[in-house]
Amino acid sequence: STWGNIRFVVVMLCVLALVGSTLPPTVTERVFVPNQIVPSFSVLLTDNTTLEVDPTNTTVFPLIAFSWNSADPFTTAMVSDNSSISSFLLTSPTNTHYLISATVPNQTQSIIENLIAQMEILSFTDQQKKQFLDRVHVAAVATADIPELSDVLTQWKSPLLQLSCGGRDYARLDGKYGWSAWPDEIENGRLDILENCTFSSQHQGIYVLVGLECSKADALEQGQAVGVRGLVFAQNTPMLPISDQTDGVNLVVTSVTVSDAAQITQYIHNLKQPANITLGYSNILGEFASIDKLGRLQEIGWEKYATLQMLSWHAQWLNYLENLETKLAEPAMVIPVKTNAVMNFEHTNVVSMPPNREMMEYSALDLDVSIGCLGPQDRDCNVWDRCVTLTVQCGSTNPREHGHHNRHRKTTTLHFGNSSRLDEPGGGGDELGRWTTAFQRRVGHWVTDITPMMPLLFSSNGVCRFTATTDFDIWTITANLRFRKPLSGAVPFAVLNLKWPNQQINFDSSLYNVNRTLSFTVPNGTARVILRAVISGHGDCEFQPTSHHYVINGVHFNSSEIAFDQFMKAGSGYGCTEKVPIGAVPNEHGTWYFGRNGWCNGLDVQPLYWDVTKAIQMNRTNTIQYSALSYDVGGGGATDQGCG
């Protein structure tokens, strides 16, 4: 980072052999895990045709299966809310097929009716309607009557959120995730009734049931003022996620149907005191699964945000992976660096590298990295987002020892390798790449261009030490170096690691921009100079936009010119959803969709590259000055006072 805190049983089996005894036959249940080839199956559709799913016939792949459970308010909100349906229609890729079923037969027709109604509102042409609906396959039978699909969904279960009170379980729908606090997976408390829509001190620290006659906005304001633990709103059917577009609340917000609220109210009245409740869940038949273009099963992610965009975001992700696999099939010299290496804070290994001259025959270098976890499914991963870096230490890095062919033009990279005050890895001059893990998802895979850093791999003994580091939790990493493109133009020649003298000052006042000037000279023979910076605001600036400015010999360069969205969409409601087509992992177990400053959960931190050759004096001393600005969410109010 270039800027302080803005950076981002032993099991013993005893067998008794008894004379004349026999053991029962062993029945092994098939276990379904991601990347398995899907079993062939067929589905009878509502138009009396049959959908044939065959891994050898990819015409209906990718295919996303969605099973609506009308007893689950979450999926009911997905298919009922107009904004959920319209956003799905507008963001779904044109190559993705959808298989829609329901736990109760004959309920799927309403989904199609809702889709068509929103198409009318969005002014879809007849051709657009047909093109979309041709890819929507509606099952005429219940999900349980599609054996192969239900076998998968029986193992890939979904949660049905519940409020338990008086010996009964009531389905609930929590407030919009990220806007309100969510309870723990299982949380106990006490629940009282809100009489006459008026809160009092007796409600402090407990849950309060708010009737349909009360204003939600007033209840939220008064509830926070008296310090309630949470609010349970009565809602009409279908329930929709309670949300507010202007601000969030620091309390649990959930809801039940009006009829369920009436039963709970009667129970509390009879009890004549607040009732004990449990906010928990039960596991039900899974509601989501998918098949990628190669006929492999894939998980869709976590039920955190009740919108059909869950499906279109996943569809975008499947397309990203398909394009990535196409890219990885292109010719390249591949050097394996790590293979499913376990990072328990860090993992270090030594790799024998090709001769320097062989590496120099390529003009581009990519870093192919996958980050996963110890188990085969998302549920096996850790919940929190963590910073991951890959660093390298080789032999001599003196450019004169690399044996460059003098006939080639030479590129020098100015790289700012500054340490950070945060307890996170990254920021050193030997950093090849940086990533942020996804919230409890194991599918992150990215290819990052690190061409200007190629000289870090040159050595006098052909050996390099690679270290992958994360700050907390256990993750796995697979990394490959991909040398590609025959040499043309200027060859990467040297990396100058520049460090500011006040690198330990955080960006929380104007002092951050003081004393940010350095002098440097480039090596003889340099024909091109690249400025590289790796900046991720994984600190106080997480949700606050920033820009980063460099002045070399009076010539200005800034981040907004080349990576505006990477920094200036911080704090936006859906900034990171826009990065799914370029590799941001969707449907994570957290608020992944908010725009971040220089990074997103489940994405590589894209290095910033400027060609600064025009500003360089090749045979003289050069000066470079750096400064940063922060902004209000949306881009106004530029200031040097920083974040936090």
CSV table of C-alpha atoms in Angstrom, one decimal, residues 99-251:
chain,number,residue,atom,x,y,z
A,99,LEU,CA,-35.1,-24.0,-14.4
A,100,ILE,CA,-37.9,-22.8,-12.1
A,101,SER,CA,-39.7,-25.2,-9.9
A,102,ALA,CA,-41.7,-25.1,-6.7
A,103,THR,CA,-42.2,-27.2,-3.6
A,104,VAL,CA,-45.9,-27.2,-4.3
A,105,PRO,CA,-47.0,-28.1,-7.8
A,106,ASN,CA,-48.8,-25.5,-10.0
A,107,GLN,CA,-47.4,-22.5,-8.1
A,108,THR,CA,-44.8,-21.5,-10.7
A,109,GLN,CA,-47.2,-19.9,-13.1
A,110,SER,CA,-47.4,-16.8,-10.9
A,111,ILE,CA,-43.7,-16.3,-11.3
A,112,ILE,CA,-44.0,-16.2,-15.1
A,113,GLU,CA,-46.9,-13.8,-14.8
A,114,ASN,CA,-44.8,-11.5,-12.6
A,115,LEU,CA,-41.9,-11.7,-15.1
A,116,ILE,CA,-44.2,-10.8,-18.0
A,117,ALA,CA,-45.8,-7.9,-16.1
A,118,GLN,CA,-42.4,-6.4,-15.3
A,119,MET,CA,-41.3,-6.9,-18.9
A,120,GLU,CA,-44.3,-4.7,-19.9
A,121,ILE,CA,-43.3,-2.1,-17.4
A,122,LEU,CA,-39.7,-2.1,-18.7
A,123,SER,CA,-41.0,-1.8,-22.3
A,124,PHE,CA,-39.5,-5.1,-23.5
A,125,THR,CA,-40.3,-5.7,-27.2
A,126,ASP,CA,-42.0,-8.9,-28.2
A,127,GLN,CA,-38.7,-10.2,-29.5
A,128,GLN,CA,-37.0,-9.4,-26.2
A,129,LYS,CA,-39.8,-11.2,-24.2
A,130,LYS,CA,-39.5,-14.3,-26.4
A,131,GLN,CA,-35.7,-14.4,-26.2
A,132,PHE,CA,-35.9,-14.2,-22.4
A,133,LEU,CA,-38.8,-16.6,-21.9
A,134,ASP,CA,-37.2,-19.2,-24.3
A,135,ARG,CA,-34.5,-19.6,-21.7
A,136,VAL,CA,-36.9,-19.9,-18.7
A,137,HIS,CA,-38.0,-23.5,-18.2
A,138,VAL,CA,-40.9,-23.9,-15.8
A,139,ALA,CA,-41.4,-27.3,-14.2
A,140,ALA,CA,-44.9,-28.9,-14.3
A,141,VAL,CA,-44.0,-31.0,-11.3
A,142,ALA,CA,-42.9,-30.3,-7.8
A,143,THR,CA,-39.2,-30.0,-7.1
A,144,ALA,CA,-39.3,-33.3,-5.1
A,145,ASP,CA,-40.6,-35.0,-8.2
A,146,ILE,CA,-37.4,-34.2,-10.1
A,147,PRO,CA,-35.3,-36.9,-8.5
A,148,GLU,CA,-31.8,-35.9,-9.6
A,149,LEU,CA,-32.4,-32.2,-8.8
A,150,SER,CA,-34.0,-33.0,-5.4
A,151,ASP,CA,-31.2,-35.3,-4.6
A,152,VAL,CA,-28.8,-32.4,-4.9
A,153,LEU,CA,-31.0,-29.9,-3.1
A,154,THR,CA,-31.7,-32.4,-0.3
A,155,GLN,CA,-27.9,-32.1,0.5
A,156,TRP,CA,-27.5,-28.5,-0.4
A,157,LYS,CA,-30.1,-27.3,2.1
A,158,SER,CA,-31.4,-23.7,2.6
A,159,PRO,CA,-32.4,-22.1,5.9
A,160,LEU,CA,-36.0,-21.3,6.8
A,161,LEU,CA,-35.8,-18.4,9.3
A,162,GLN,CA,-38.1,-18.8,12.3
A,163,LEU,CA,-39.3,-17.0,15.4
A,164,SER,CA,-40.2,-19.5,18.1
A,165,CYS,CA,-42.7,-18.5,20.7
A,166,GLY,CA,-45.0,-20.4,23.0
A,167,GLY,CA,-44.1,-23.7,21.6
A,168,ARG,CA,-44.7,-22.7,18.0
A,169,ASP,CA,-42.5,-21.8,15.1
A,170,TYR,CA,-43.3,-18.8,12.9
A,171,ALA,CA,-41.6,-18.1,9.6
A,172,ARG,CA,-39.8,-14.8,9.6
A,173,LEU,CA,-38.1,-12.5,7.1
A,174,ASP,CA,-35.3,-10.3,8.4
A,175,GLY,CA,-34.8,-6.7,7.4
A,176,LYS,CA,-32.6,-5.9,4.4
A,177,TYR,CA,-29.2,-7.3,5.2
A,178,GLY,CA,-26.6,-4.6,5.6
A,179,TRP,CA,-29.2,-2.0,6.6
A,180,SER,CA,-30.1,-3.6,9.9
A,181,ALA,CA,-28.3,-5.7,12.4
A,182,TRP,CA,-29.0,-9.4,12.0
A,183,PRO,CA,-29.4,-11.8,15.0
A,184,ASP,CA,-27.0,-14.7,15.6
A,185,GLU,CA,-27.9,-17.9,13.9
A,186,ILE,CA,-29.7,-18.9,17.2
A,187,GLU,CA,-30.5,-16.0,19.6
A,188,ASN,CA,-32.8,-16.1,22.6
A,189,GLY,CA,-34.6,-13.0,24.0
A,190,ARG,CA,-37.9,-11.7,25.3
A,191,LEU,CA,-40.7,-10.2,23.3
A,192,ASP,CA,-43.3,-7.7,24.3
A,193,ILE,CA,-46.3,-6.0,22.5
A,194,LEU,CA,-46.2,-2.4,21.5
A,195,GLU,CA,-49.4,-0.9,22.9
A,196,ASN,CA,-50.8,2.2,21.2
A,197,CYS,CA,-47.6,2.5,19.1
A,198,THR,CA,-45.8,3.9,22.1
A,199,PHE,CA,-42.4,2.8,23.5
A,200,SER,CA,-41.3,3.0,27.1
A,201,SER,CA,-38.3,2.3,29.2
A,202,GLN,CA,-39.7,-1.3,29.9
A,203,HIS,CA,-38.8,-2.1,26.3
A,204,GLN,CA,-35.1,-1.5,26.8
A,205,GLY,CA,-33.0,-4.6,25.9
A,206,ILE,CA,-35.9,-6.7,24.6
A,207,TYR,CA,-37.7,-7.3,21.4
A,208,VAL,CA,-41.0,-5.5,20.6
A,209,LEU,CA,-43.8,-6.7,18.3
A,210,VAL,CA,-45.0,-3.8,16.2
A,211,GLY,CA,-48.5,-4.0,14.7
A,212,LEU,CA,-49.5,-3.1,11.2
A,213,GLU,CA,-51.2,0.1,12.4
A,214,CYS,CA,-47.9,1.6,13.6
A,215,SER,CA,-45.6,3.6,11.4
A,216,LYS,CA,-42.4,1.7,10.7
A,217,ALA,CA,-40.3,4.8,10.5
A,218,ASP,CA,-41.6,6.1,13.9
A,219,ALA,CA,-41.1,2.6,15.5
A,220,LEU,CA,-37.5,2.5,14.2
A,221,GLU,CA,-36.7,5.9,15.6
A,222,GLN,CA,-38.4,5.4,19.0
A,223,GLY,CA,-37.1,1.9,19.3
A,224,GLN,CA,-33.5,3.0,18.9
A,225,ALA,CA,-34.1,5.9,21.3
A,226,VAL,CA,-35.2,3.6,24.2
A,227,GLY,CA,-32.6,0.9,23.4
A,228,VAL,CA,-34.7,-2.1,22.3
A,229,ARG,CA,-32.8,-5.2,21.2
A,230,GLY,CA,-34.9,-5.5,18.1
A,231,LEU,CA,-38.3,-5.0,16.4
A,232,VAL,CA,-40.6,-7.6,15.0
A,233,PHE,CA,-43.0,-6.0,12.5
A,234,ALA,CA,-46.3,-7.5,11.4
A,235,GLN,CA,-46.5,-7.5,7.6
A,236,ASN,CA,-49.1,-8.3,5.0
A,237,THR,CA,-48.5,-11.4,2.8
A,238,PRO,CA,-46.3,-11.6,0.9
A,239,MET,CA,-43.7,-10.1,3.2
A,240,LEU,CA,-41.1,-8.0,1.7
A,241,PRO,CA,-37.7,-7.1,3.2
A,242,ILE,CA,-37.9,-4.0,5.5
A,243,SER,CA,-35.4,-1.5,4.3
A,244,ASP,CA,-34.6,2.2,4.2
A,245,GLN,CA,-32.6,3.7,1.5
A,246,THR,CA,-31.2,6.6,3.5
A,247,ASP,CA,-29.6,5.1,6.6
A,248,GLY,CA,-29.3,1.9,8.7
A,249,VAL,CA,-30.3,1.0,12.2
A,250,ASN,CA,-28.2,-0.6,14.9
A,251,LEU,CA,-30.9,-3.1,16.0
